[in-house]
Short mmCIF file of C-alpha atoms in Angstrom, two decimals:
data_model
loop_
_atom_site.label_atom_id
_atom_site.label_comp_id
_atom_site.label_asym_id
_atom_site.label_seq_id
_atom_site.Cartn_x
_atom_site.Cartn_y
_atom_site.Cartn_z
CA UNK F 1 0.00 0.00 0.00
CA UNK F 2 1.43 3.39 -1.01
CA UNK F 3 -0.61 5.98 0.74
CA UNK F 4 -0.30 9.50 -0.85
CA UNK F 5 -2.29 11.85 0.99
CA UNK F 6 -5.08 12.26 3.42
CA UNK F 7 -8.01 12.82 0.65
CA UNK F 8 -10.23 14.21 3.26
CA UNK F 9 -11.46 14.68 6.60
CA UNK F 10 -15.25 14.47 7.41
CA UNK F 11 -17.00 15.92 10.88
CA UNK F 12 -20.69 16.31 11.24
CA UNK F 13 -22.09 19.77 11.28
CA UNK F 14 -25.27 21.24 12.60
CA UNK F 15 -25.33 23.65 9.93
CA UNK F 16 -24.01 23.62 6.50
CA UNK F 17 -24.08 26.80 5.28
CA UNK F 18 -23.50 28.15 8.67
CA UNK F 19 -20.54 26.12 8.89
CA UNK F 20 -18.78 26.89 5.08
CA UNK F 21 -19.33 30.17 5.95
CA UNK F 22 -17.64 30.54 9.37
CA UNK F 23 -14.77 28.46 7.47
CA UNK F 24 -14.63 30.72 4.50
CA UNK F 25 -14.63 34.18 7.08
CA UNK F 26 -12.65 32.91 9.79
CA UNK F 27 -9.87 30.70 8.68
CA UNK F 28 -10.01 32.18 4.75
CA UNK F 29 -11.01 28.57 3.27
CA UNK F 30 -12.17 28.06 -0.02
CA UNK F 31 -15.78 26.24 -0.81
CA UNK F 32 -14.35 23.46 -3.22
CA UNK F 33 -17.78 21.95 -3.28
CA UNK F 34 -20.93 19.84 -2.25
CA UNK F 35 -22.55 16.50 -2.76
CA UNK F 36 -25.86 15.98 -1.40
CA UNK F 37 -28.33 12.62 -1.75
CA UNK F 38 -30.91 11.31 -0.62
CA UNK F 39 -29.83 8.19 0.01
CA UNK F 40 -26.27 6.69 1.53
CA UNK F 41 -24.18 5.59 -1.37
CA UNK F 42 -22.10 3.01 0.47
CA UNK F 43 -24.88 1.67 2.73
CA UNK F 44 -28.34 2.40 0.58
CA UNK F 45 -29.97 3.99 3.82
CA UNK F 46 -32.23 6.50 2.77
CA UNK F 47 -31.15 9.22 4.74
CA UNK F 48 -30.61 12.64 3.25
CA UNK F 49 -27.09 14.65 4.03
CA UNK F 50 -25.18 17.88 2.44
CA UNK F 51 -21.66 17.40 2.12
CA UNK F 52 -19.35 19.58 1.87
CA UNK F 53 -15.51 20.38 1.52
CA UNK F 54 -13.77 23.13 2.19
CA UNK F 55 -9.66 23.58 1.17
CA UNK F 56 -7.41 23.40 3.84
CA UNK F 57 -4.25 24.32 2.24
CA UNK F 58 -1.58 22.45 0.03
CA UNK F 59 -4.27 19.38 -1.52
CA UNK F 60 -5.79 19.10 2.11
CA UNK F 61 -9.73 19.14 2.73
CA UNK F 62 -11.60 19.33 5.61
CA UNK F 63 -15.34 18.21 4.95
CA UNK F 64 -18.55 18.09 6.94
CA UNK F 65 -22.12 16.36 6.78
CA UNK F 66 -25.27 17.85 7.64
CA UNK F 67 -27.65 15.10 8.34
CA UNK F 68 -30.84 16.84 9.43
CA UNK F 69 -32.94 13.25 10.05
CA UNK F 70 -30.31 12.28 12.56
CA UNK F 71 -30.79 13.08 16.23
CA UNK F 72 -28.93 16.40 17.67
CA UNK F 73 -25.00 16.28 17.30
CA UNK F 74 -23.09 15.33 20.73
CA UNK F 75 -20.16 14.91 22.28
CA UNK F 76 -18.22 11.44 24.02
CA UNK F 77 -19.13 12.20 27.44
CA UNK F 78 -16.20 10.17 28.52
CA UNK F 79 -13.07 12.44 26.46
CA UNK F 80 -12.64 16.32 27.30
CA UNK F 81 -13.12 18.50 25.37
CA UNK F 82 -9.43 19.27 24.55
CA UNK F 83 -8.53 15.80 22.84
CA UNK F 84 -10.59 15.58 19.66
CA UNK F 85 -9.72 18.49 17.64
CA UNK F 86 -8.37 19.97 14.10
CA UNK F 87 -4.75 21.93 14.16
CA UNK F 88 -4.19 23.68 11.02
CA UNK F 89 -0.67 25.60 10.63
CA UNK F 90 0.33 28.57 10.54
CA UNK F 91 4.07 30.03 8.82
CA UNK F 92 4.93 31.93 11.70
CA UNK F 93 4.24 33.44 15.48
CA UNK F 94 3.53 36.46 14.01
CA UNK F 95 0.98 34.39 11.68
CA UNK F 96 -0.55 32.95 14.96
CA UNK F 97 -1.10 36.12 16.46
CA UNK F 98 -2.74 37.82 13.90
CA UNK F 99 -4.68 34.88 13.96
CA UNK F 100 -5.73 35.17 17.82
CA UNK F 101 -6.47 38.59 17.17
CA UNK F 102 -8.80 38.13 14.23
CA UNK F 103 -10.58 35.49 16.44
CA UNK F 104 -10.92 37.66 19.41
CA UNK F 105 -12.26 40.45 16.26
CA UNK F 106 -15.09 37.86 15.45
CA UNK F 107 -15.79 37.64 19.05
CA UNK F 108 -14.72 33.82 19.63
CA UNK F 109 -13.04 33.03 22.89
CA UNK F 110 -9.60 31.54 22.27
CA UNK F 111 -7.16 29.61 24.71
CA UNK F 112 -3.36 30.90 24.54
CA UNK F 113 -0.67 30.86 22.72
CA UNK F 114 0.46 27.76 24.55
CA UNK F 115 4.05 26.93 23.87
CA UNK F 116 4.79 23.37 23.86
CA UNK F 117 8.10 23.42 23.53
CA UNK F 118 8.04 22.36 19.68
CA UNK F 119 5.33 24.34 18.18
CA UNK F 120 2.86 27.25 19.49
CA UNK F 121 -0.89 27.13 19.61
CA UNK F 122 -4.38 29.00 20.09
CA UNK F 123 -7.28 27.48 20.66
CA UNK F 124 -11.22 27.70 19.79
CA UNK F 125 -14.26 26.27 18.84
CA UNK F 126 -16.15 26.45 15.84
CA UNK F 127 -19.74 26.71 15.31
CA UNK F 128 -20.23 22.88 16.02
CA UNK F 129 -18.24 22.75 18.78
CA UNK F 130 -15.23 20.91 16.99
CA UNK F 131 -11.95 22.20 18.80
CA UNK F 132 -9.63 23.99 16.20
CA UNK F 133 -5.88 24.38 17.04
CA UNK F 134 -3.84 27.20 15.22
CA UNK F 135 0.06 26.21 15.48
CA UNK F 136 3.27 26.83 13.89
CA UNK F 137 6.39 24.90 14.77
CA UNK F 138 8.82 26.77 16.76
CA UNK F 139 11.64 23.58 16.76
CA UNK F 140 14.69 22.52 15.07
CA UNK F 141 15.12 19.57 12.74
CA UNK F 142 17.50 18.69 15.61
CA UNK F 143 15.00 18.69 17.76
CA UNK F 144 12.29 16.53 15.70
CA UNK F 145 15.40 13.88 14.63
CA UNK F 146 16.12 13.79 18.63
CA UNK F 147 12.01 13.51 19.66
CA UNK F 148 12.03 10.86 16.34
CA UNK F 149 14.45 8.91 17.65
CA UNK F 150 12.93 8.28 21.27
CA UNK F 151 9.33 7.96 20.43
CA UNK F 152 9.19 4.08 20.03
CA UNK F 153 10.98 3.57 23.16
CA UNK F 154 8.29 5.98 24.90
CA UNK F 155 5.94 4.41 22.80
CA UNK F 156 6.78 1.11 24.49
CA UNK F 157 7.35 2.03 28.08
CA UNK F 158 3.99 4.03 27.82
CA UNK F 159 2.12 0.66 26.90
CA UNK F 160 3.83 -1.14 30.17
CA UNK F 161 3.58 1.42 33.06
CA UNK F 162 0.39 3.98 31.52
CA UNK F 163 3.32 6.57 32.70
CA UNK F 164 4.54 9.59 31.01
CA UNK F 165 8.04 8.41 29.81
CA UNK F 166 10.64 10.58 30.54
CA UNK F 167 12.84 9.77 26.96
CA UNK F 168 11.94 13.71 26.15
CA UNK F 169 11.93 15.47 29.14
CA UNK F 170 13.90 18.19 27.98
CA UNK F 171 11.08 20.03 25.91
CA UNK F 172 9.04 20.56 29.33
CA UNK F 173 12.30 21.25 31.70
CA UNK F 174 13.23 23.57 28.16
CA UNK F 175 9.13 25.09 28.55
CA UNK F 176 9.44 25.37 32.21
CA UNK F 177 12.55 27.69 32.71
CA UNK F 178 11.19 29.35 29.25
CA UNK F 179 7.78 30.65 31.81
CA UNK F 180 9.69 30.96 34.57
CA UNK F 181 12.19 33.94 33.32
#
């Protein structure tokens, strides 16, 4: 197998047209376009959706369903609300915030910058209440070949003990004195 891309990504909106154009104003994403049945193509259900894709940058496409027979749109109880998200990047920390500002401009209620050692982000939700992360990478290919080279051991020892491994310390001790200057 000789994957090439991610084609797409789908989420479930409340809203189509709410949603395309939230991700057309706020994040500057074009409307590549829709596909709407009556009927599920790969299962035959007869259950009517709008699908649509917006473009995410450099071939990538974020795409969401309306399905407006299906019961109201929830959440896992059981994961926060910080796990399942979408991070799009940014070219810079200058990019990110002009970004933050904009948001704060259209009123949303965004989290950071939060510097994780490697990359910076800003957080927020969109209309849907799908987390979006806004990063750009702040490291060195020294310090991707170094977190590259550990991450199977951490990988491993993660599995046995359920234990953050301590193989990259240095990016949070590296954070830590960072905050505490």
């Amino acid at each position: 197998m000789n994957i090439q891309r991610i084609h797409h990504v789908a989420y479930r909106c409340r809203d189509a047209k709410q949603t395309v154009e939230f991700y057309q104003r706020v994040l500057g994403m074009d409307f590549v376009l829709a596909i709407a049945e009556d009927t599920v193509p790969s299962t035959g259900a007869p259950d009517p959706y709008m699908h649509v894709f917006l473009d995410a940058g450099m071939g990538n496409v974020l795409a969401f369903f309306e399905l407006p027979n299906a019961p109201d749109m929830g959440r896992d109880a059981n994961t926060p609300d910080w796990v399942q998200h979408i991070a799009f990047e940014l070219g810079s920390l200058d990019e990110l915030r002009e970004a933050q500002a904009r948001l704060r401009r259209e009123g949303l209620s965004v989290v950071g910058p939060t510097d994780h050692g490697i990359f910076t982000s800003i957080y927020f939700f969109d209309p849907n209440g799908h987390r979006i992360e806004l990063t750009t990478n702040t490291c060195t290919p020294g310090q991707m070949a170094q977190l590259h080279e550990v991450a199977p051991a951490m990988l491993e020892e993660w599995s046995r003990t359920k234990k953050a491994p301590r193989h990259a310390a240095w990016l949070h001790e590296k954070h830590a004195k960072k905050t505490a200057s």
